[in-house]
PDB file of C-alpha atoms in Angstrom:
ATOM      1  CA  MET X   1      -8.364 -10.070  12.663  1.00 72.00           C
ATOM      2  CA  SER X   2      -5.982 -12.793  11.455  1.00 76.00           C
ATOM      3  CA  LYS X   3      -3.259 -11.633  13.886  1.00 80.00           C
ATOM      4  CA  THR X   4      -5.725 -11.690  16.782  1.00 89.00           C
ATOM      5  CA  LEU X   5      -6.892 -15.192  15.849  1.00 94.00           C
ATOM      6  CA  ALA X   6      -3.307 -16.426  15.540  1.00 94.00           C
ATOM      7  CA  THR X   7      -2.442 -15.026  18.970  1.00 95.00           C
ATOM      8  CA  LYS X   8      -5.523 -16.654  20.485  1.00 95.00           C
ATOM      9  CA  ARG X   9      -4.641 -19.960  18.850  1.00 96.00           C
ATOM     10  CA  GLN X  10      -1.194 -19.934  20.430  1.00 96.00           C
ATOM     11  CA  SER X  11      -2.485 -19.154  23.917  1.00 96.00           C
ATOM     12  CA  THR X  12      -5.205 -21.827  23.667  1.00 97.00           C
ATOM     13  CA  LEU X  13      -2.729 -24.379  22.342  1.00 96.00           C
ATOM     14  CA  GLN X  14      -0.456 -23.711  25.308  1.00 96.00           C
ATOM     15  CA  ARG X  15      -3.369 -24.247  27.696  1.00 96.00           C
ATOM     16  CA  CYS X  16      -4.202 -27.527  25.944  1.00 96.00           C
ATOM     17  CA  ILE X  17      -0.579 -28.656  26.272  1.00 95.00           C
ATOM     18  CA  GLU X  18      -0.630 -27.917  30.001  1.00 94.00           C
ATOM     19  CA  GLU X  19      -3.948 -29.767  30.403  1.00 94.00           C
ATOM     20  CA  THR X  20      -2.632 -32.911  28.722  1.00 92.00           C
ATOM     21  CA  ARG X  21       0.577 -32.782  30.753  1.00 90.00           C
ATOM     22  CA  ASN X  22      -1.275 -32.406  34.038  1.00 86.00           C
ATOM     23  CA  GLY X  23      -3.611 -35.285  33.243  1.00 75.00           C
ATOM     24  CA  LYS X  24      -0.973 -37.375  31.450  1.00 80.00           C
ATOM     25  CA  ARG X  25      -3.500 -38.306  28.770  1.00 86.00           C
ATOM     26  CA  LYS X  26      -4.569 -37.704  25.198  1.00 91.00           C
ATOM     27  CA  ILE X  27      -7.475 -35.275  24.831  1.00 95.00           C
ATOM     28  CA  LEU X  28      -9.860 -34.547  21.955  1.00 96.00           C
ATOM     29  CA  PHE X  29     -10.936 -30.892  22.057  1.00 97.00           C
ATOM     30  CA  GLY X  30     -14.147 -29.486  20.577  1.00 97.00           C
ATOM     31  CA  LEU X  31     -16.590 -26.561  20.722  1.00 98.00           C
ATOM     32  CA  THR X  32     -15.022 -23.139  21.442  1.00 98.00           C
ATOM     33  CA  THR X  33     -11.599 -24.671  22.085  1.00 98.00           C
ATOM     34  CA  ALA X  34     -11.649 -26.284  18.636  1.00 98.00           C
ATOM     35  CA  LEU X  35     -12.691 -22.970  17.085  1.00 98.00           C
ATOM     36  CA  GLU X  36      -9.776 -21.162  18.720  1.00 98.00           C
ATOM     37  CA  LEU X  37      -7.287 -23.866  17.734  1.00 98.00           C
ATOM     38  CA  GLN X  38      -8.432 -23.573  14.104  1.00 97.00           C
ATOM     39  CA  MET X  39      -8.518 -19.751  14.051  1.00 97.00           C
ATOM     40  CA  VAL X  40     -12.275 -19.260  13.824  1.00 98.00           C
ATOM     41  CA  PRO X  41     -13.828 -16.349  15.776  1.00 97.00           C
ATOM     42  CA  VAL X  42     -15.797 -17.523  18.806  1.00 97.00           C
ATOM     43  CA  PRO X  43     -19.355 -16.085  18.852  1.00 96.00           C
ATOM     44  CA  GLU X  44     -19.649 -13.033  21.099  1.00 91.00           C
ATOM     45  CA  GLN X  45     -22.817 -14.381  22.704  1.00 92.00           C
ATOM     46  CA  CYS X  46     -22.339 -18.012  23.645  1.00 94.00           C
ATOM     47  CA  ARG X  47     -23.918 -20.199  26.319  1.00 95.00           C
ATOM     48  CA  LEU X  48     -20.606 -21.858  27.102  1.00 96.00           C
ATOM     49  CA  ASP X  49     -17.949 -20.847  29.597  1.00 95.00           C
ATOM     50  CA  THR X  50     -15.365 -19.610  27.108  1.00 93.00           C
ATOM     51  CA  ASP X  51     -12.755 -19.271  29.855  1.00 94.00           C
ATOM     52  CA  ARG X  52     -12.624 -23.070  30.166  1.00 96.00           C
ATOM     53  CA  LEU X  53     -11.280 -25.608  27.719  1.00 98.00           C
ATOM     54  CA  HIS X  54     -13.827 -27.995  26.217  1.00 97.00           C
ATOM     55  CA  SER X  55     -13.112 -31.647  25.475  1.00 96.00           C
ATOM     56  CA  VAL X  56     -15.173 -34.263  23.656  1.00 94.00           C
ATOM     57  CA  ALA X  57     -15.942 -37.914  24.379  1.00 92.00           C
ATOM     58  CA  SER X  58     -18.057 -40.511  22.588  1.00 86.00           C
ATOM     59  CA  THR X  59     -19.836 -41.639  25.777  1.00 86.00           C
ATOM     60  CA  ARG X  60     -20.511 -40.272  29.255  1.00 85.00           C
ATOM     61  CA  GLY X  61     -18.163 -42.821  30.773  1.00 81.00           C
ATOM     62  CA  ARG X  62     -15.235 -41.572  28.681  1.00 84.00           C
ATOM     63  CA  ARG X  63     -15.601 -37.901  29.619  1.00 85.00           C
ATOM     64  CA  MET X  64     -12.564 -36.156  31.152  1.00 84.00           C
ATOM     65  CA  SER X  65     -13.150 -33.021  33.206  1.00 83.00           C
ATOM     66  CA  SER X  66     -11.042 -30.816  35.461  1.00 90.00           C
ATOM     67  CA  LYS X  67     -11.202 -27.397  37.106  1.00 91.00           C
ATOM     68  CA  THR X  68     -10.072 -25.821  33.841  1.00 94.00           C
ATOM     69  CA  MET X  69     -11.820 -28.131  31.357  1.00 96.00           C
ATOM     70  CA  ALA X  70     -15.432 -29.141  30.729  1.00 96.00           C
ATOM     71  CA  SER X  71     -16.221 -32.385  28.926  1.00 95.00           C
ATOM     72  CA  HIS X  72     -19.070 -33.032  26.478  1.00 95.00           C
ATOM     73  CA  VAL X  73     -20.522 -36.080  24.761  1.00 94.00           C
ATOM     74  CA  TRP X  74     -20.524 -36.045  20.952  1.00 93.00           C
ATOM     75  CA  THR X  75     -21.412 -39.335  19.320  1.00 90.00           C
ATOM     76  CA  GLU X  76     -21.109 -38.249  15.678  1.00 87.00           C
ATOM     77  CA  PHE X  77     -17.338 -38.135  15.310  1.00 81.00           C
ATOM     78  CA  ASP X  78     -15.182 -40.792  13.664  1.00 81.00           C
ATOM     79  CA  GLY X  79     -11.486 -41.196  12.929  1.00 80.00           C
ATOM     80  CA  PRO X  80     -11.253 -38.788   9.973  1.00 87.00           C
ATOM     81  CA  SER X  81     -12.998 -36.029  11.951  1.00 91.00           C
ATOM     82  CA  GLN X  82     -10.166 -35.932  14.520  1.00 94.00           C
ATOM     83  CA  ILE X  83      -7.179 -33.728  13.676  1.00 95.00           C
ATOM     84  CA  ARG X  84      -3.893 -34.533  15.414  1.00 95.00           C
ATOM     85  CA  LEU X  85      -2.025 -31.415  16.562  1.00 93.00           C
ATOM     86  CA  SER X  86       0.501 -33.256  18.740  1.00 92.00           C
ATOM     87  CA  PRO X  87       0.904 -36.765  20.189  1.00 91.00           C
ATOM     88  CA  SER X  88      -1.521 -35.863  22.995  1.00 93.00           C
ATOM     89  CA  ILE X  89      -3.691 -33.105  21.482  1.00 95.00           C
ATOM     90  CA  TYR X  90      -6.498 -33.809  19.029  1.00 96.00           C
ATOM     91  CA  VAL X  91      -9.205 -31.454  17.796  1.00 97.00           C
ATOM     92  CA  LEU X  92     -12.531 -32.038  16.062  1.00 97.00           C
ATOM     93  CA  ASP X  93     -12.595 -30.841  12.474  1.00 96.00           C
ATOM     94  CA  LEU X  94     -14.554 -27.701  11.666  1.00 98.00           C
ATOM     95  CA  VAL X  95     -17.663 -29.410  10.293  1.00 97.00           C
ATOM     96  CA  HIS X  96     -18.180 -31.374  13.511  1.00 97.00           C
ATOM     97  CA  THR X  97     -17.243 -28.371  15.664  1.00 98.00           C
ATOM     98  CA  TRP X  98     -19.769 -26.240  13.771  1.00 98.00           C
ATOM     99  CA  ALA X  99     -22.522 -28.800  14.352  1.00 97.00           C
ATOM    100  CA  GLN X 100     -21.594 -29.074  18.043  1.00 97.00           C
ATOM    101  CA  MET X 101     -21.915 -25.302  18.502  1.00 98.00           C
ATOM    102  CA  ALA X 102     -25.479 -25.096  17.153  1.00 97.00           C
ATOM    103  CA  ARG X 103     -27.199 -25.500  20.517  1.00 96.00           C
ATOM    104  CA  PHE X 104     -25.047 -22.956  22.328  1.00 97.00           C
ATOM    105  CA  VAL X 105     -25.733 -19.768  20.314  1.00 97.00           C
ATOM    106  CA  ASP X 106     -28.766 -17.967  18.901  1.00 96.00           C
ATOM    107  CA  LEU X 107     -29.602 -18.182  15.205  1.00 96.00           C
ATOM    108  CA  GLU X 108     -28.026 -14.879  14.138  1.00 97.00           C
ATOM    109  CA  GLN X 109     -24.764 -15.694  15.904  1.00 97.00           C
ATOM    110  CA  PHE X 110     -24.837 -19.212  14.482  1.00 98.00           C
ATOM    111  CA  ILE X 111     -25.227 -17.978  10.906  1.00 98.00           C
ATOM    112  CA  ALA X 112     -22.239 -15.690  11.523  1.00 98.00           C
ATOM    113  CA  LEU X 113     -20.310 -18.691  12.847  1.00 98.00           C
ATOM    114  CA  THR X 114     -21.347 -20.719   9.795  1.00 98.00           C
ATOM    115  CA  ASP X 115     -19.938 -18.024   7.500  1.00 98.00           C
ATOM    116  CA  ALA X 116     -16.731 -17.938   9.559  1.00 98.00           C
ATOM    117  CA  VAL X 117     -16.292 -21.719   9.418  1.00 98.00           C
ATOM    118  CA  ILE X 118     -16.878 -21.709   5.659  1.00 98.00           C
ATOM    119  CA  PHE X 119     -14.287 -18.950   5.232  1.00 97.00           C
ATOM    120  CA  ARG X 120     -11.685 -20.770   7.337  1.00 97.00           C
ATOM    121  CA  MET X 121     -12.253 -24.031   5.463  1.00 97.00           C
ATOM    122  CA  MET X 122     -11.753 -22.205   2.166  1.00 96.00           C
ATOM    123  CA  MET X 123      -8.580 -20.564   3.499  1.00 94.00           C
ATOM    124  CA  ASP X 124      -7.332 -24.011   4.534  1.00 92.00           C
ATOM    125  CA  GLY X 125      -7.861 -25.333   1.017  1.00 93.00           C
ATOM    126  CA  LYS X 126     -11.020 -27.350   1.713  1.00 91.00           C
ATOM    127  CA  ARG X 127     -13.193 -27.498  -1.401  1.00 89.00           C
ATOM    128  CA  ASP X 128     -16.976 -27.007  -1.342  1.00 93.00           C
ATOM    129  CA  PRO X 129     -17.397 -26.357   2.401  1.00 96.00           C
ATOM    130  CA  LEU X 130     -21.141 -25.780   2.052  1.00 95.00           C
ATOM    131  CA  GLN X 131     -21.532 -29.146   0.353  1.00 96.00           C
ATOM    132  CA  ARG X 132     -19.411 -30.833   3.036  1.00 96.00           C
ATOM    133  CA  MET X 133     -21.637 -29.402   5.749  1.00 97.00           C
ATOM    134  CA  SER X 134     -24.815 -30.427   3.936  1.00 96.00           C
ATOM    135  CA  GLU X 135     -23.502 -33.949   3.391  1.00 96.00           C
ATOM    136  CA  PHE X 136     -22.626 -34.242   7.079  1.00 96.00           C
ATOM    137  CA  LEU X 137     -26.200 -33.340   8.025  1.00 96.00           C
ATOM    138  CA  GLU X 138     -27.574 -35.894   5.583  1.00 95.00           C
ATOM    139  CA  GLN X 139     -25.364 -38.675   6.930  1.00 94.00           C
ATOM    140  CA  SER X 140     -25.486 -37.901  10.660  1.00 92.00           C
ATOM    141  CA  SER X 141     -28.027 -39.140  13.160  1.00 91.00           C
ATOM    142  CA  SER X 142     -30.291 -36.808  15.129  1.00 92.00           C
ATOM    143  CA  PHE X 143     -28.478 -34.405  17.465  1.00 93.00           C
ATOM    144  CA  ALA X 144     -29.335 -31.272  19.432  1.00 92.00           C
ATOM    145  CA  GLY X 145     -29.044 -28.293  17.099  1.00 94.00           C
ATOM    146  CA  LYS X 146     -29.430 -30.153  13.802  1.00 95.00           C
ATOM    147  CA  LEU X 147     -32.414 -28.001  12.769  1.00 94.00           C
ATOM    148  CA  PHE X 148     -30.369 -24.857  13.461  1.00 94.00           C
ATOM    149  CA  CYS X 149     -27.643 -26.246  11.196  1.00 96.00           C
ATOM    150  CA  ARG X 150     -30.096 -26.730   8.332  1.00 96.00           C
ATOM    151  CA  MET X 151     -31.551 -23.251   8.874  1.00 96.00           C
ATOM    152  CA  ALA X 152     -28.145 -21.572   8.973  1.00 97.00           C
ATOM    153  CA  LEU X 153     -27.047 -23.133   5.693  1.00 97.00           C
ATOM    154  CA  ARG X 154     -29.989 -21.480   3.945  1.00 95.00           C
ATOM    155  CA  LEU X 155     -28.583 -18.000   4.666  1.00 96.00           C
ATOM    156  CA  ALA X 156     -24.853 -18.746   4.792  1.00 96.00           C
ATOM    157  CA  GLN X 157     -22.462 -17.202   2.266  1.00 95.00           C
ATOM    158  CA  GLU X 158     -18.895 -17.784   1.175  1.00 94.00           C
ATOM    159  CA  ASN X 159     -16.152 -15.132   1.305  1.00 94.00           C
ATOM    160  CA  VAL X 160     -17.279 -13.398   4.493  1.00 96.00           C
ATOM    161  CA  TYR X 161     -14.267 -12.025   6.341  1.00 93.00           C
ATOM    162  CA  SER X 162     -15.812 -11.161   9.716  1.00 94.00           C
ATOM    163  CA  PRO X 163     -18.893 -11.986  11.832  1.00 96.00           C
ATOM    164  CA  GLN X 164     -19.949  -8.330  11.765  1.00 96.00           C
ATOM    165  CA  GLU X 165     -20.175  -8.452   7.980  1.00 96.00           C
ATOM    166  CA  THR X 166     -22.593 -11.358   8.372  1.00 98.00           C
ATOM    167  CA  ILE X 167     -24.712  -9.371  10.845  1.00 97.00           C
ATOM    168  CA  CYS X 168     -24.792  -6.460   8.373  1.00 97.00           C
ATOM    169  CA  ARG X 169     -25.967  -8.724   5.564  1.00 98.00           C
ATOM    170  CA  LEU X 170     -28.658 -10.325   7.709  1.00 98.00           C
ATOM    171  CA  ALA X 171     -29.946  -6.922   8.819  1.00 98.00           C
ATOM    172  CA  LEU X 172     -30.366  -5.962   5.175  1.00 98.00           C
ATOM    173  CA  VAL X 173     -32.058  -9.108   3.867  1.00 98.00           C
ATOM    174  CA  CYS X 174     -34.459  -9.221   6.829  1.00 98.00           C
ATOM    175  CA  HIS X 175     -35.670  -5.778   5.759  1.00 98.00           C
ATOM    176  CA  GLY X 176     -36.234  -6.870   2.167  1.00 97.00           C
ATOM    177  CA  VAL X 177     -32.969  -5.666   0.621  1.00 98.00           C
ATOM    178  CA  PRO X 178     -31.668  -8.019  -2.114  1.00 97.00           C
ATOM    179  CA  CYS X 179     -28.815 -10.188  -0.880  1.00 97.00           C
ATOM    180  CA  PRO X 180     -25.439  -8.652  -1.809  1.00 98.00           C
ATOM    181  CA  GLU X 181     -22.372 -10.380  -3.168  1.00 97.00           C
ATOM    182  CA  THR X 182     -19.855 -10.797  -0.372  1.00 97.00           C
ATOM    183  CA  ASN X 183     -16.263  -9.557  -0.625  1.00 96.00           C
ATOM    184  CA  TYR X 184     -16.784  -8.755  -4.273  1.00 97.00           C
ATOM    185  CA  VAL X 185     -13.655  -8.278  -6.384  1.00 96.00           C
ATOM    186  CA  VAL X 186     -14.176  -5.105  -8.436  1.00 96.00           C
ATOM    187  CA  PRO X 187     -13.147  -5.795 -12.054  1.00 95.00           C
ATOM    188  CA  GLY X 188     -10.424  -3.562 -13.453  1.00 91.00           C
ATOM    189  CA  LEU X 189      -9.578  -1.749 -10.216  1.00 90.00           C
ATOM    190  CA  THR X 190      -6.407  -2.353  -8.217  1.00 89.00           C
ATOM    191  CA  PHE X 191      -4.424  -0.663  -5.477  1.00 87.00           C
ATOM    192  CA  ARG X 192      -1.164   1.073  -6.374  1.00 85.00           C
ATOM    193  CA  SER X 193       0.526  -2.118  -5.207  1.00 85.00           C
ATOM    194  CA  GLY X 194      -1.339  -4.061  -7.886  1.00 86.00           C
ATOM    195  CA  ALA X 195      -3.529  -5.939  -5.387  1.00 88.00           C
ATOM    196  CA  ALA X 196      -7.162  -6.489  -6.356  1.00 90.00           C
ATOM    197  CA  MET X 197      -9.811  -4.274  -4.783  1.00 92.00           C
ATOM    198  CA  THR X 198     -12.679  -5.900  -2.918  1.00 94.00           C
ATOM    199  CA  VAL X 199     -15.709  -4.490  -1.135  1.00 96.00           C
ATOM    200  CA  ASP X 200     -17.417  -6.170   1.821  1.00 96.00           C
ATOM    201  CA  MET X 201     -20.866  -6.226   0.214  1.00 97.00           C
ATOM    202  CA  ALA X 202     -21.810  -5.226  -3.318  1.00 98.00           C
ATOM    203  CA  TRP X 203     -24.648  -4.994  -5.803  1.00 98.00           C
ATOM    204  CA  PRO X 204     -22.405  -4.887  -8.896  1.00 97.00           C
ATOM    205  CA  GLU X 205     -25.160  -4.145 -11.427  1.00 97.00           C
ATOM    206  CA  ALA X 206     -25.982  -0.959  -9.497  1.00 98.00           C
ATOM    207  CA  ARG X 207     -22.409  -0.134  -8.476  1.00 98.00           C
ATOM    208  CA  VAL X 208     -23.450   0.162  -4.858  1.00 98.00           C
ATOM    209  CA  ALA X 209     -21.225  -1.109  -2.054  1.00 98.00           C
ATOM    210  CA  VAL X 210     -21.360  -1.328   1.734  1.00 98.00           C
ATOM    211  CA  GLU X 211     -18.163  -1.392   3.769  1.00 96.00           C
ATOM    212  CA  TYR X 212     -18.137  -2.358   7.442  1.00 95.00           C
ATOM    213  CA  ASP X 213     -15.437  -0.588   9.451  1.00 89.00           C
ATOM    214  CA  GLY X 214     -14.424  -2.195  12.723  1.00 79.00           C
ATOM    215  CA  ASP X 215     -12.314  -0.314  15.251  1.00 57.00           C
ATOM    216  CA  HIS X 216      -9.036  -1.322  13.585  1.00 61.00           C
ATOM    217  CA  HIS X 217     -10.053   0.581  10.443  1.00 53.00           C
ATOM    218  CA  ARG X 218      -9.712   3.778  12.477  1.00 60.00           C
ATOM    219  CA  THR X 219      -6.768   2.893  14.722  1.00 58.00           C
ATOM    220  CA  ASP X 220      -4.535   1.258  12.098  1.00 64.00           C
ATOM    221  CA  LYS X 221      -3.090   4.094   9.977  1.00 74.00           C
ATOM    222  CA  ARG X 222      -2.067   1.768   7.160  1.00 79.00           C
ATOM    223  CA  GLN X 223      -5.563   0.264   7.016  1.00 77.00           C
ATOM    224  CA  TRP X 224      -7.153   3.729   7.104  1.00 83.00           C
ATOM    225  CA  ARG X 225      -5.030   4.969   4.170  1.00 86.00           C
ATOM    226  CA  ARG X 226      -5.806   1.803   2.215  1.00 88.00           C
ATOM    227  CA  ASP X 227      -9.544   2.287   2.822  1.00 87.00           C
ATOM    228  CA  GLN X 228      -9.371   5.884   1.626  1.00 90.00           C
ATOM    229  CA  GLU X 229      -7.469   4.946  -1.530  1.00 90.00           C
ATOM    230  CA  LYS X 230      -9.978   2.239  -2.378  1.00 93.00           C
ATOM    231  CA  ARG X 231     -13.113   4.242  -1.718  1.00 94.00           C
ATOM    232  CA  GLU X 232     -11.911   7.314  -3.586  1.00 92.00           C
ATOM    233  CA  LEU X 233     -11.078   5.231  -6.653  1.00 92.00           C
ATOM    234  CA  LEU X 234     -14.424   3.436  -6.478  1.00 95.00           C
ATOM    235  CA  ARG X 235     -16.303   6.736  -6.359  1.00 94.00           C
ATOM    236  CA  LEU X 236     -14.309   8.061  -9.296  1.00 95.00           C
ATOM    237  CA  HIS X 237     -15.530   5.019 -11.243  1.00 95.00           C
ATOM    238  CA  GLY X 238     -19.179   5.624 -10.458  1.00 96.00           C
ATOM    239  CA  TRP X 239     -19.622   3.525  -7.335  1.00 97.00           C
ATOM    240  CA  ILE X 240     -21.656   4.607  -4.331  1.00 97.00           C
ATOM    241  CA  VAL X 241     -19.898   3.441  -1.157  1.00 96.00           C
ATOM    242  CA  LEU X 242     -21.755   3.458   2.166  1.00 97.00           C
ATOM    243  CA  VAL X 243     -19.493   2.998   5.193  1.00 96.00           C
ATOM    244  CA  VAL X 244     -21.083   1.675   8.397  1.00 96.00           C
ATOM    245  CA  THR X 245     -19.843   0.873  11.903  1.00 94.00           C
ATOM    246  CA  ALA X 246     -21.166  -1.104  14.858  1.00 94.00           C
ATOM    247  CA  ASP X 247     -23.596   1.744  15.577  1.00 95.00           C
ATOM    248  CA  ALA X 248     -25.643   0.687  12.535  1.00 96.00           C
ATOM    249  CA  LEU X 249     -26.323  -2.670  14.190  1.00 96.00           C
ATOM    250  CA  LYS X 250     -26.794  -1.724  17.852  1.00 95.00           C
ATOM    251  CA  ASP X 251     -30.611  -2.027  17.941  1.00 96.00           C
ATOM    252  CA  ALA X 252     -33.673  -2.689  15.771  1.00 96.00           C
ATOM    253  CA  GLU X 253     -34.183   0.985  14.930  1.00 97.00           C
ATOM    254  CA  SER X 254     -30.561   1.436  13.826  1.00 97.00           C
ATOM    255  CA  ARG X 255     -30.719  -1.672  11.661  1.00 98.00           C
ATOM    256  CA  ALA X 256     -33.942  -0.520  10.020  1.00 98.00           C
ATOM    257  CA  TYR X 257     -32.402   2.869   9.200  1.00 98.00           C
ATOM    258  CA  PHE X 258     -29.283   1.182   7.799  1.00 98.00           C
ATOM    259  CA  ALA X 259     -31.432  -1.033   5.560  1.00 98.00           C
ATOM    260  CA  PHE X 260     -33.485   2.012   4.517  1.00 98.00           C
ATOM    261  CA  GLN X 261     -30.305   3.867   3.497  1.00 98.00           C
ATOM    262  CA  VAL X 262     -29.153   0.959   1.346  1.00 98.00           C
ATOM    263  CA  SER X 263     -32.628   0.598  -0.161  1.00 98.00           C
ATOM    264  CA  ARG X 264     -32.643   4.260  -1.220  1.00 98.00           C
ATOM    265  CA  LEU X 265     -29.238   3.909  -2.855  1.00 98.00           C
ATOM    266  CA  LEU X 266     -30.290   0.797  -4.765  1.00 98.00           C
ATOM    267  CA  ILE X 267     -33.577   2.332  -5.871  1.00 98.00           C
ATOM    268  CA  SER X 268     -31.653   5.379  -7.129  1.00 97.00           C
ATOM    269  CA  ARG X 269     -29.791   2.940  -9.401  1.00 97.00           C
ATOM    270  CA  ASP X 270     -33.004   1.310 -10.655  1.00 97.00           C
ATOM    271  CA  VAL X 271     -32.834  -1.797  -8.464  1.00 97.00           C
ATOM    272  CA  ARG X 272     -36.181  -3.007  -7.176  1.00 97.00           C
ATOM    273  CA  VAL X 273     -36.339  -3.227  -3.389  1.00 97.00           C
ATOM    274  CA  ASP X 274     -39.381  -4.444  -1.459  1.00 96.00           C
ATOM    275  CA  PHE X 275     -38.361  -2.674   1.735  1.00 97.00           C
ATOM    276  CA  LEU X 276     -39.882  -3.876   5.001  1.00 97.00           C
ATOM    277  CA  ILE X 277     -40.188  -1.347   7.822  1.00 96.00           C
ATOM    278  CA  GLU X 278     -40.286  -4.165  10.355  1.00 96.00           C
ATOM    279  CA  ALA X 279     -37.634  -6.842   9.971  1.00 97.00           C
ATOM    280  CA  ARG X 280     -38.780 -10.319   9.034  1.00 96.00           C
ATOM    281  CA  PRO X 281     -37.666 -12.803  11.746  1.00 95.00           C
ATOM    282  CA  LEU X 282     -34.575 -14.806  10.859  1.00 94.00           C
ATOM    283  CA  GLU X 283     -36.387 -18.041  11.677  1.00 93.00           C
ATOM    284  CA  LYS X 284     -38.900 -17.224   8.948  1.00 92.00           C
ATOM    285  CA  MET X 285     -36.177 -16.158   6.508  1.00 91.00           C
ATOM    286  CA  CYS X 286     -34.464 -19.514   6.929  1.00 87.00           C
ATOM    287  CA  ARG X 287     -37.633 -21.316   5.907  1.00 78.00           C
ATOM    288  CA  LEU X 288     -38.357 -19.188   2.819  1.00 58.00           C
ATOM    289  CA  PRO X 289     -37.397 -20.494  -0.648  1.00 58.00           C
ATOM    290  CA  ARG X 290     -33.966 -19.180  -1.584  1.00 52.00           C
TER     291      ARG X 290
END
């Protein structure tokens, strides 16, 4: 995924350069453009035209639009929230971009985006991203999507490498499965190279793990061999590893069966699971005590 995000960043940056040259002006970019420039996956289902660039202005009168760029008003930003990429290209930081995106995606997609923003901030060396996001909400004025932001933070997790891993986790917890640890580093186990072994989702006390395999896990031979090495070693050390693909998430029935499979594995290892046949709505989950 990192290579894909890097490629997308370069192509978007080139488009931004051309836009500033054509208009002979400085531009502050936000929303999906800011996500791409900072290597965060854009939600698959988004109520924005992702083929266009998106700029930000503090007032309606300062908006700058063109055939290839839409302009939006965002009154919350200040000097420190603007990142300078070049003399003419600025981008909103990830906390502001995250808040901006709240009104353009549904709750499930927004929680996945929240996880992705947290992960990117951690990769960029930003400490306590969850706290930074919470503090922004406390200090900001009212804006469209602020409630969604608060709701998403209740189910967000650190160390989530892909949006599909988030969707997997949400499918499980909505069916009553205890929340797993994300990208858990398995103590004492390493690859032949010496690198630590991690699993996408884990219940360490039960030695149960779930691995989500995207298409590249099958098409990339090196990735496939690495997966096999890891999973074989885990099983030799008493772990149960359930591997799932996008098919496990394609509809409500598939998600329920996936959650049922995980529940059975956990129960077999003496973990209590209050399995729900019908998924609890995410909106309700976000309002439950954590």
